[in-house]
Short mmCIF file of C-alpha atoms in Angstrom, two decimals:
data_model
loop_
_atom_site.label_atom_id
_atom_site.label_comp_id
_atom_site.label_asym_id
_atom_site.label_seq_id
_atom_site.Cartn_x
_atom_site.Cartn_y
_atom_site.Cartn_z
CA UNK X 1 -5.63 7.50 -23.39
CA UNK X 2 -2.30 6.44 -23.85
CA UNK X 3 -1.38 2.42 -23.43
CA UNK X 4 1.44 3.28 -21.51
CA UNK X 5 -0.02 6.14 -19.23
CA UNK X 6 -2.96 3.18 -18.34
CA UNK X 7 -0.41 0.97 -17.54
CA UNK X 8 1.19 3.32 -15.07
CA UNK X 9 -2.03 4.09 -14.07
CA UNK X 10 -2.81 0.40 -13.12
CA UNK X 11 0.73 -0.51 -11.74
CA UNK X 12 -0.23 2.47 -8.74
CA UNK X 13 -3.46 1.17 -8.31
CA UNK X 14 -2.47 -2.05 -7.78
CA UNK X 15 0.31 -1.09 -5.64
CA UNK X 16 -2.31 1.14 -3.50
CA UNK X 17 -5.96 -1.05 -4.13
CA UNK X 18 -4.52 -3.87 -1.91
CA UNK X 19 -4.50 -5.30 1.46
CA UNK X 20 -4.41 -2.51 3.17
CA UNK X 21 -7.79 -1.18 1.79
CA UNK X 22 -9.09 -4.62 3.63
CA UNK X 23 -7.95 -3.43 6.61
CA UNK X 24 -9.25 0.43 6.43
CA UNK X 25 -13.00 0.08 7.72
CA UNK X 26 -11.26 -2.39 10.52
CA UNK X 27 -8.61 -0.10 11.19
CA UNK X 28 -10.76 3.06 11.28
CA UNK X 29 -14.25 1.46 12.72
CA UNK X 30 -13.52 3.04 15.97
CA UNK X 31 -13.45 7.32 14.14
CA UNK X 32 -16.80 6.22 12.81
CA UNK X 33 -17.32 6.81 8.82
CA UNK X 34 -17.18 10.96 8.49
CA UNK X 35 -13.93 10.93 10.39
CA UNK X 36 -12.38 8.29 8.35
CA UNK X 37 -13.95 10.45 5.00
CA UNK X 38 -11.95 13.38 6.63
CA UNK X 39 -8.44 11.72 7.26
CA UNK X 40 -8.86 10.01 3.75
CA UNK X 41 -8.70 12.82 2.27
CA UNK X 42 -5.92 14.33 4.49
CA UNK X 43 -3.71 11.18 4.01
CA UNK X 44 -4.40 10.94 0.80
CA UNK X 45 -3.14 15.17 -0.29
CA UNK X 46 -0.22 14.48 1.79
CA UNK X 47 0.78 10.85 0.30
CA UNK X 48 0.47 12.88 -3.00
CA UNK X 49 2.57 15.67 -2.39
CA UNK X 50 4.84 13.44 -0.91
CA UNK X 51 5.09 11.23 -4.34
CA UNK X 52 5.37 14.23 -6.49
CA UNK X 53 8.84 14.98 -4.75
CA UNK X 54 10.32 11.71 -4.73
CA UNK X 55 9.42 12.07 -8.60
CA UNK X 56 11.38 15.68 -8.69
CA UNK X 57 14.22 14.17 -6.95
CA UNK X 58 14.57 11.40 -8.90
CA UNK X 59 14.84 13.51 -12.11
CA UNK X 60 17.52 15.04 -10.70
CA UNK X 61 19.55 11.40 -11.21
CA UNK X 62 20.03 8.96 -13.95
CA UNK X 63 17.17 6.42 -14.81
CA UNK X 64 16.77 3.75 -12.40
CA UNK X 65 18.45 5.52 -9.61
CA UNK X 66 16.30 4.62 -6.54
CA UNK X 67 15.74 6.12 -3.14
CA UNK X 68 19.75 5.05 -1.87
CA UNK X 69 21.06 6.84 -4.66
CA UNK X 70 18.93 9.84 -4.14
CA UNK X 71 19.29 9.97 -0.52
CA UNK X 72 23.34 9.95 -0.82
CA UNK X 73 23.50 12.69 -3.14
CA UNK X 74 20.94 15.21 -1.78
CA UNK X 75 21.50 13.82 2.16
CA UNK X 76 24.67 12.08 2.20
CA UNK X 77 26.01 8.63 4.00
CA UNK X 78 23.52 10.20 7.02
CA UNK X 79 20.48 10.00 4.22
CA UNK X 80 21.35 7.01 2.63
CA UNK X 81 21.80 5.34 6.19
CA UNK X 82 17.98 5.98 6.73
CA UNK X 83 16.96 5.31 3.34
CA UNK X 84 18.24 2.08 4.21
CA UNK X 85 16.92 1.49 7.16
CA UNK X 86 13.39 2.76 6.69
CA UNK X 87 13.30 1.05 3.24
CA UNK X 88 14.04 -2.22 4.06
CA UNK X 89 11.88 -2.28 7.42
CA UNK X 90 8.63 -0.50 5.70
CA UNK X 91 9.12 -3.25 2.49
CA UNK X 92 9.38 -6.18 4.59
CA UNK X 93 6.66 -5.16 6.56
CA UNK X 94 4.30 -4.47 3.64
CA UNK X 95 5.83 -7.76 1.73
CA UNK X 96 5.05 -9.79 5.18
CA UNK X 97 1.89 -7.76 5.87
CA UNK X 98 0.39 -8.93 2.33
CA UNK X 99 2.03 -12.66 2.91
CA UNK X 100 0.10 -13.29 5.97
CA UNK X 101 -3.05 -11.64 4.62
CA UNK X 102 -2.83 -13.70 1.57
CA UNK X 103 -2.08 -17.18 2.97
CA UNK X 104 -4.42 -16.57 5.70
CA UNK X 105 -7.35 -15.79 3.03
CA UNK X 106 -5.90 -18.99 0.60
CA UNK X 107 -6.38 -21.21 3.35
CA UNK X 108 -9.49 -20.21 4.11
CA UNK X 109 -10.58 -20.03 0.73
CA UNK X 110 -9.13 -23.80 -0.21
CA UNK X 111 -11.14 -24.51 2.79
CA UNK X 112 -14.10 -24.56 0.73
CA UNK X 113 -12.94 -27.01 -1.87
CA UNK X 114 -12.01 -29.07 1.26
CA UNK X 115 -8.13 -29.10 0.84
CA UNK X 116 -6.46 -28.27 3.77
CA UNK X 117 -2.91 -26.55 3.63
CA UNK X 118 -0.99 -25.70 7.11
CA UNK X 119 0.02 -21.78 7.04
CA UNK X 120 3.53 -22.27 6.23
CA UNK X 121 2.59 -24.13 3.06
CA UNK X 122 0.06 -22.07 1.78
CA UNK X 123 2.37 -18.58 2.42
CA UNK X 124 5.03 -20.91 0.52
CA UNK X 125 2.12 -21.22 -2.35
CA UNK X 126 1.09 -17.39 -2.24
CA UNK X 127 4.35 -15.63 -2.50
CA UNK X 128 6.12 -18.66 -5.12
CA UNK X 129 3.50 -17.78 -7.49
CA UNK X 130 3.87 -14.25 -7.32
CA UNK X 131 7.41 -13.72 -6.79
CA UNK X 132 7.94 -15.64 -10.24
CA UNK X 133 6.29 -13.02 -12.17
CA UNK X 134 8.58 -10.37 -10.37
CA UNK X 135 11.64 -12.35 -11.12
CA UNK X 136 10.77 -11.75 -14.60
CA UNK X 137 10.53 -8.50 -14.59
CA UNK X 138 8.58 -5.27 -15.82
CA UNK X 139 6.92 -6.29 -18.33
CA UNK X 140 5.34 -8.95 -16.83
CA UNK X 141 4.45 -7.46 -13.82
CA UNK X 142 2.83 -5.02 -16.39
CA UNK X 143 0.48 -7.70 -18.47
CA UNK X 144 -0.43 -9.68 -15.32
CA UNK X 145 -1.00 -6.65 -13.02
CA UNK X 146 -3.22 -5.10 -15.84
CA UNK X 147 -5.32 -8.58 -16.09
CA UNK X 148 -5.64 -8.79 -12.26
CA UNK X 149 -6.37 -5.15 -12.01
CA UNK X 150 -9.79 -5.16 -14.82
CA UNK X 151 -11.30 -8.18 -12.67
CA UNK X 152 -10.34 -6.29 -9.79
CA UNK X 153 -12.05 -3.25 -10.35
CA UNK X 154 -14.84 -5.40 -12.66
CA UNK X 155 -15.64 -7.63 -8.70
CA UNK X 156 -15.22 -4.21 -6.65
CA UNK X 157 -17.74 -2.58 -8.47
CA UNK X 158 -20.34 -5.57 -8.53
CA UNK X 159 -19.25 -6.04 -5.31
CA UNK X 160 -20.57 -2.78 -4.08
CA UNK X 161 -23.69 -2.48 -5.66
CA UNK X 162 -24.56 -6.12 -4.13
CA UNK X 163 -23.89 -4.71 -0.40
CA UNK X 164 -25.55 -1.37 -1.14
CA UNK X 165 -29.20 -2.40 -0.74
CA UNK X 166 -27.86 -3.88 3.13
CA UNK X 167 -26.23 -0.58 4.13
CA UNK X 168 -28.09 1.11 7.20
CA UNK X 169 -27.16 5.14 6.95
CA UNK X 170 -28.28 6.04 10.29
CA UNK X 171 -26.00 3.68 11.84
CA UNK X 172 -23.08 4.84 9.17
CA UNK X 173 -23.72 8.97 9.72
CA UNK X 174 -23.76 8.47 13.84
CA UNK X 175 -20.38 10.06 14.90
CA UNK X 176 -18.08 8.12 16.95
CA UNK X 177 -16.48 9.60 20.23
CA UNK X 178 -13.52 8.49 20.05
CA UNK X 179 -10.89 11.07 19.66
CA UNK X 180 -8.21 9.72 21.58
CA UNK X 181 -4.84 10.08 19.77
CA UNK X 182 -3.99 6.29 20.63
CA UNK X 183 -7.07 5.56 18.14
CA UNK X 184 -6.73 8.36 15.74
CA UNK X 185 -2.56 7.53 14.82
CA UNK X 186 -3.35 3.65 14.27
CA UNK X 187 -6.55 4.41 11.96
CA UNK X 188 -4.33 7.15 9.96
CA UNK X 189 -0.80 4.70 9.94
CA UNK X 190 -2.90 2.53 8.27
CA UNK X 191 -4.41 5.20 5.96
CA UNK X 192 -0.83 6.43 4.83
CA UNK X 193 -0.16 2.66 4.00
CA UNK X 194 -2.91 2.35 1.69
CA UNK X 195 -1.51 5.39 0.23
CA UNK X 196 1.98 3.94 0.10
CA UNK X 197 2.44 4.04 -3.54
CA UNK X 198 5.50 6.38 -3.94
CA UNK X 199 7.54 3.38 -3.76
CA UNK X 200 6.84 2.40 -7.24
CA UNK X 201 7.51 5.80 -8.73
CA UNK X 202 11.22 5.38 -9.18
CA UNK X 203 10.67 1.81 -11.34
CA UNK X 204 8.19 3.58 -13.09
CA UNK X 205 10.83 6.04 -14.51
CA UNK X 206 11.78 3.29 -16.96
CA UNK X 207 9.07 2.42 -17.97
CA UNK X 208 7.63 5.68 -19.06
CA UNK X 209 11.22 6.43 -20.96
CA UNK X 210 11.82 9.44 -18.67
CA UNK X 211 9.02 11.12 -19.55
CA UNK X 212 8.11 12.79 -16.16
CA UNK X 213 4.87 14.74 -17.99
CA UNK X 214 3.33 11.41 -18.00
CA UNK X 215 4.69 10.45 -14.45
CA UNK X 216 3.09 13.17 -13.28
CA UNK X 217 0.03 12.57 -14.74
CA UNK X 218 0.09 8.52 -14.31
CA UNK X 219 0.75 9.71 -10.16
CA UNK X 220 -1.92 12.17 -10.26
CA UNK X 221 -4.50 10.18 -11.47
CA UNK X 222 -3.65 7.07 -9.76
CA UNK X 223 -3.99 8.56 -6.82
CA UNK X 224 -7.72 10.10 -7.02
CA UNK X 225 -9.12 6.36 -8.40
CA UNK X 226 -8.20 4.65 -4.55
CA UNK X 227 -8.78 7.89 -2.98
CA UNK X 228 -12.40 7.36 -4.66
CA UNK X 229 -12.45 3.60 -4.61
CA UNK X 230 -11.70 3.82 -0.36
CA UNK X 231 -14.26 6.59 0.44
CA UNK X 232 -16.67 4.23 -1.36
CA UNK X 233 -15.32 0.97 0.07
CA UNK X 234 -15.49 2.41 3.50
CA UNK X 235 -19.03 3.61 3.08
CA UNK X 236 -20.06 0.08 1.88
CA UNK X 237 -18.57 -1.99 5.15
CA UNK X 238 -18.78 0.16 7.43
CA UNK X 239 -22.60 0.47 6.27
CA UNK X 240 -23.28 -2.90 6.27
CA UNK X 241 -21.02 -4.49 8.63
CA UNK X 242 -21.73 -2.97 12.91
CA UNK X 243 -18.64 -1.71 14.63
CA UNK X 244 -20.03 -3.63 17.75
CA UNK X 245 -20.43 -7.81 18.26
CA UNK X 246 -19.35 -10.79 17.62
CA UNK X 247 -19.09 -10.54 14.00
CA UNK X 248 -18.21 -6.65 14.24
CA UNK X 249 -15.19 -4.59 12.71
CA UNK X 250 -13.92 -4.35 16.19
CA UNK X 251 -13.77 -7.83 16.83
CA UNK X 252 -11.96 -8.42 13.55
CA UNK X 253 -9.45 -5.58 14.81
CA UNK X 254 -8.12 -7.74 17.30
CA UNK X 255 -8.49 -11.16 15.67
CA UNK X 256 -5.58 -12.86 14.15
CA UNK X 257 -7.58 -13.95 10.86
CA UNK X 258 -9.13 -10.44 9.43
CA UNK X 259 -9.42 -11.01 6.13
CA UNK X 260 -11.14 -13.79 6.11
CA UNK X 261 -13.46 -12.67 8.91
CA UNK X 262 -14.36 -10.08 7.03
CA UNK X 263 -15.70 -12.33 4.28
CA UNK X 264 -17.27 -14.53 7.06
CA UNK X 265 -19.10 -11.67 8.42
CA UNK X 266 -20.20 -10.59 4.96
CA UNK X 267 -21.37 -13.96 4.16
CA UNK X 268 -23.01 -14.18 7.40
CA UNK X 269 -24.95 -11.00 7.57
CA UNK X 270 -26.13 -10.39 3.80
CA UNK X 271 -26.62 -14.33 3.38
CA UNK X 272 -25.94 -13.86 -0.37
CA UNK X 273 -23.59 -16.46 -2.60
CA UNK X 274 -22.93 -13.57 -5.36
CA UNK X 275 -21.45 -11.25 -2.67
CA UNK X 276 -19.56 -14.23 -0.53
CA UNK X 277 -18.18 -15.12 -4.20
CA UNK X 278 -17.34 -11.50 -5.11
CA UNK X 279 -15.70 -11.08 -1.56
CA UNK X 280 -13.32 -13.68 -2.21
CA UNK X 281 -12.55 -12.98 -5.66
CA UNK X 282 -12.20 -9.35 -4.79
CA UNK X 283 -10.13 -10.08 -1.82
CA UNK X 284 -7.75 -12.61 -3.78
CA UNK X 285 -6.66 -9.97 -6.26
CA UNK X 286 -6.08 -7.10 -3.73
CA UNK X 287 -3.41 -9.16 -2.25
CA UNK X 288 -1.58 -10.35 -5.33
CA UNK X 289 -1.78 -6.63 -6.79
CA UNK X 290 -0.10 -5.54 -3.74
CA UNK X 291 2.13 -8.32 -3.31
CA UNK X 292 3.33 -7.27 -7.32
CA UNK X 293 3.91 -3.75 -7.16
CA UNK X 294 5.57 -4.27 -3.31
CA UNK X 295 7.84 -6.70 -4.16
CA UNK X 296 8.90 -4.96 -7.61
CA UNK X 297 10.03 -1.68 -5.95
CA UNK X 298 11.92 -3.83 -3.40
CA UNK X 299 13.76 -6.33 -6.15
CA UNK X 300 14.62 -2.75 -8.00
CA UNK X 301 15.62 -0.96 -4.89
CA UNK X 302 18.40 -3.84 -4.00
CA UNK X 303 19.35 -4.02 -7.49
CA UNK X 304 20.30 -0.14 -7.36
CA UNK X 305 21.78 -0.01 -3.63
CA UNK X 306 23.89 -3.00 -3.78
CA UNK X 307 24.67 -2.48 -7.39
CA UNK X 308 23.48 -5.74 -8.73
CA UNK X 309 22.60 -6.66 -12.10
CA UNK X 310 19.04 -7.93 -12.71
CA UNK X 311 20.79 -10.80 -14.74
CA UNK X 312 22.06 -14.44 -14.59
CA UNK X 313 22.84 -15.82 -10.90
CA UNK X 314 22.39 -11.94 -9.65
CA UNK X 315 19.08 -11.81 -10.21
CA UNK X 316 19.03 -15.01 -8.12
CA UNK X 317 20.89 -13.09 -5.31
CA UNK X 318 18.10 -10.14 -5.58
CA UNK X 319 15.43 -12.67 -5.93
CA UNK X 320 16.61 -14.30 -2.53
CA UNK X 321 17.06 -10.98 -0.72
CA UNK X 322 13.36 -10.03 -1.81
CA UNK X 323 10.89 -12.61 -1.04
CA UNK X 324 12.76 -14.88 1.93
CA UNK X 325 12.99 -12.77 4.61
CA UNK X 326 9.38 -11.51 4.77
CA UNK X 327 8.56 -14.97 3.94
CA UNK X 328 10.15 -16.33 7.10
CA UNK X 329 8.63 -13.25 9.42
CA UNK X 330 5.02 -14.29 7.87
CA UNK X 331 5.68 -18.06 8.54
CA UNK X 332 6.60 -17.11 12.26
CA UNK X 333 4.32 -14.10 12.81
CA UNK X 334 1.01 -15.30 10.48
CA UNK X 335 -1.51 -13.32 12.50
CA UNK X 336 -0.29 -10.12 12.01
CA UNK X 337 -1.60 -8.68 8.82
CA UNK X 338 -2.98 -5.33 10.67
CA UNK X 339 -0.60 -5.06 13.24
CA UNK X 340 1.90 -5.15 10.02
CA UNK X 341 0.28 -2.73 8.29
CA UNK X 342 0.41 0.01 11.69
CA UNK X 343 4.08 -0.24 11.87
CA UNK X 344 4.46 -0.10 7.69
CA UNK X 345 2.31 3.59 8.54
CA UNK X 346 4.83 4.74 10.62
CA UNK X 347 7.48 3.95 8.06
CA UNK X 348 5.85 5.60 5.66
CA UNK X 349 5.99 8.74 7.29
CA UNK X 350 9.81 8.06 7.74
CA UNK X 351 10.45 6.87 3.62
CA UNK X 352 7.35 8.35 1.76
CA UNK X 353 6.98 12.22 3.77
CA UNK X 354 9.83 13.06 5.61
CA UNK X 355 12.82 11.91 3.42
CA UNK X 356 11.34 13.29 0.19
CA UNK X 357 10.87 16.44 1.63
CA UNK X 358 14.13 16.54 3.50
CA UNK X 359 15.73 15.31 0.20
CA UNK X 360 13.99 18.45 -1.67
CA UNK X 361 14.77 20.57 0.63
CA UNK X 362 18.53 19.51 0.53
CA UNK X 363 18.20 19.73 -3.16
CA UNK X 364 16.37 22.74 -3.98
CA UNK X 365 18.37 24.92 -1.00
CA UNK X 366 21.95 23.64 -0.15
CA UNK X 367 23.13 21.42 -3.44
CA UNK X 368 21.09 23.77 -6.10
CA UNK X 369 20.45 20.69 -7.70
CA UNK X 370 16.97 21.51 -9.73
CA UNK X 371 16.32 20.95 -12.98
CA UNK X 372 13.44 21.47 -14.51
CA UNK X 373 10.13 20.05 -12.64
CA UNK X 374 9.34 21.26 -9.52
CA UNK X 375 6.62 20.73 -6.90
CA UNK X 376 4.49 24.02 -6.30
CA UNK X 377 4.91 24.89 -2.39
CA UNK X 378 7.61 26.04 -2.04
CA UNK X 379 9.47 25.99 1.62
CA UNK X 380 5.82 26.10 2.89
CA UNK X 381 4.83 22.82 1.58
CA UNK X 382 8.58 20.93 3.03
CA UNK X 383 8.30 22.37 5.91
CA UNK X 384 4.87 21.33 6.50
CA UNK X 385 5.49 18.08 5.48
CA UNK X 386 8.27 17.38 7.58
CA UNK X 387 6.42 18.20 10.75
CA UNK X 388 3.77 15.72 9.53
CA UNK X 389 5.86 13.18 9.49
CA UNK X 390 8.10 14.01 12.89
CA UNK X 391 4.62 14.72 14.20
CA UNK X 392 3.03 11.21 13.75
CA UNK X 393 6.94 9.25 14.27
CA UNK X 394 6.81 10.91 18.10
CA UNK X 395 3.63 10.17 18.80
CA UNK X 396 3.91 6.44 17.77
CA UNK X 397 6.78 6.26 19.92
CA UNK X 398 4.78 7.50 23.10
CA UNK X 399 1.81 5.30 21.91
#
């Protein structure tokens, strides 16, 4: 396989195999495993449909155009106003989502080597170290996202085949009864997150030279590995792990420390060093993954809609924009890694299904802007979309 198409490959894994797949069997304890197997599935054809457009509409522009530009051209000031908007808000959110998570689960884990760190220092610690390797660009992101992502994958398989043995499948196969929409739209806002990946696909332009056969392929398949990876992740926690207790994936739900409950309860129930090690290594990486491919398409995405250089003091200016703000909302808010994640779903369906569609649509129909690739689907598939996403934004407004 080609070195570049694996790196692509990697760079959406990462930016989907992160803290949000953490919080999936917590989020989505309460639809019981074959209804969480069913929306997986659901969220994940939609997410990729979704990505496939933003990829046709950003051929139609120059290399590292990003969502503003496309917006403005296809939408106008009306597009790019909610481009804006929805960016910013869903990027923050994830950036402070995977913040919290992380400094929460550094504390804890420093915990061990008995050095204590208050939460403000230890999000300071988390996000410095990353943001570095974003303020240098690309090609670092690249090399250090591929490293992270082979012990990633390396812990999350061992990881799985050390819970297996504990997994009770009577207690996994019992369906749920709880079909309320309240329950189903938080499970699936947090689905669509873990699916969020789309945001990387404009950066990813450059690096495959604007060669949008391999984009498409680099999407395709780096979509069906978490798709694969969750469904099996899922199986293994909620397997292992009751819905119901003390130590139970509701009670994590509404704790303020998730994360590292969820490697509490794991150590707890299976009593096993090689899984409580594996958990935390496993758990580290997710969030600096994230954190990389996050905070990459948000440096990129101010760099294109303010026009800024990625050089000299610039790059400064973009690195300040990037990491401080969700910074200061995850030193003030450091407890809300799920609740973080809900509202990033309901973003998503604003950024990653509606606009792409409304943008092809736009595109495709009004401007007769195509050129060359284009999604299969036709009207059917925009117009499906679009209800999708107005769908789930209505009901999280009356929910």
């Amino acid at each position: 396989m080609n070195n570049k198409l694996i790196g692509g490959i990697l760079l959406i894994i990462g930016t989907s195999i992160g803290g949000g797949m953490l919080a999936l069997p917590i989020a989505t304890a309460q639809l019981g495993f074959i209804n969480a197997l069913i929306f997986l599935i659901l969220c994940w054809a939609i997410m990729t449909a979704a990505a496939l457009l933003i990829l046709e509409v950003n051929l139609w522009h120059s290399v590292n155009s990003n969502l503003i530009s496309m917006a403005k051209t296809t939408l106008g000031k009306f597009g790019q106003a909610i481009a804006w908007f929805s960016y910013l808000l869903l990027l923050y959110a994830l950036l402070s989502a995977y913040i919290a998570g992380g400094s929460d689960f550094l504390q804890h884990l420093l915990l061990t080597f008995h050095l204590h760190l208050s939460t403000k220092f230890s999000a300071l610690l988390f996000a410095g170290l990353l943001s570095l390797i974003v303020y240098k660009g690309l090609g670092s992101v690249d090399y250090v996202n591929r490293a992270l992502m082979s012990s990633k994958l390396l812990a999350f398989i061992l990881l799985v085949i050390c819970i297996f043995p504990f997994i009770s499948f009577n207690d996994l196969f019992r369906l749920e009864n709880s079909y309320q929409l309240n329950i189903i739209l938080s499970s699936t806002t947090v689905i669509m997150t873990s699916f969020g990946f789309a945001i990387i696909v404009p950066s990813l332009r450059s690096y495959f030279n604007n060669d949008f056969f391999m984009l498409r392929k680099a999407i395709l398949i780096g979509s069906l590995i978490p798709l694969f990876c969750y469904i099996l992740w899922e199986l293994t926690i909620m397997g292992a792990i009751p819905i119901h207790g003390n130590l139970g994936l509701l009670s994590m739900y509404h704790s303020g420390h998730s994360t590292s409950d969820l490697i509490l309860a794991l150590n707890h129930l299976l009593d096993n060093r090689l899984v409580n090690f594996l958990a935390k290594i496993f758990t580290s990486i997710c969030f600096a993954t994230s954190f990389l491919g996050v905070a990459l398409s948000l440096f990129d995405f101010f760099s294109d809609g303010l026009q800024i250089e990625k050089k000299g003091l610039k790059k400064l200016v973009l690195y300040a924009l990037t990491f401080f703000p969700p910074l200061f909302i995850a030193n003030h808010y450091p407890h809300a890694f799920i609740m973080a994640l809900s509202y990033a779903g309901i973003l998503c369906a604003i950024l990653l299904i509606l606009l792409p569609a409304m943008m092809a649509w736009s595109g495709r129909y009004i401007k007769k802007c195509v050129l060359g690739y284009q999604v299969a689907g036709g009207k059917f598939l925009l117009l499906s979309l679009m209800m999708i996403a107005l769908f789930i934004i209505i009901l999280s407004f009356i929910y």
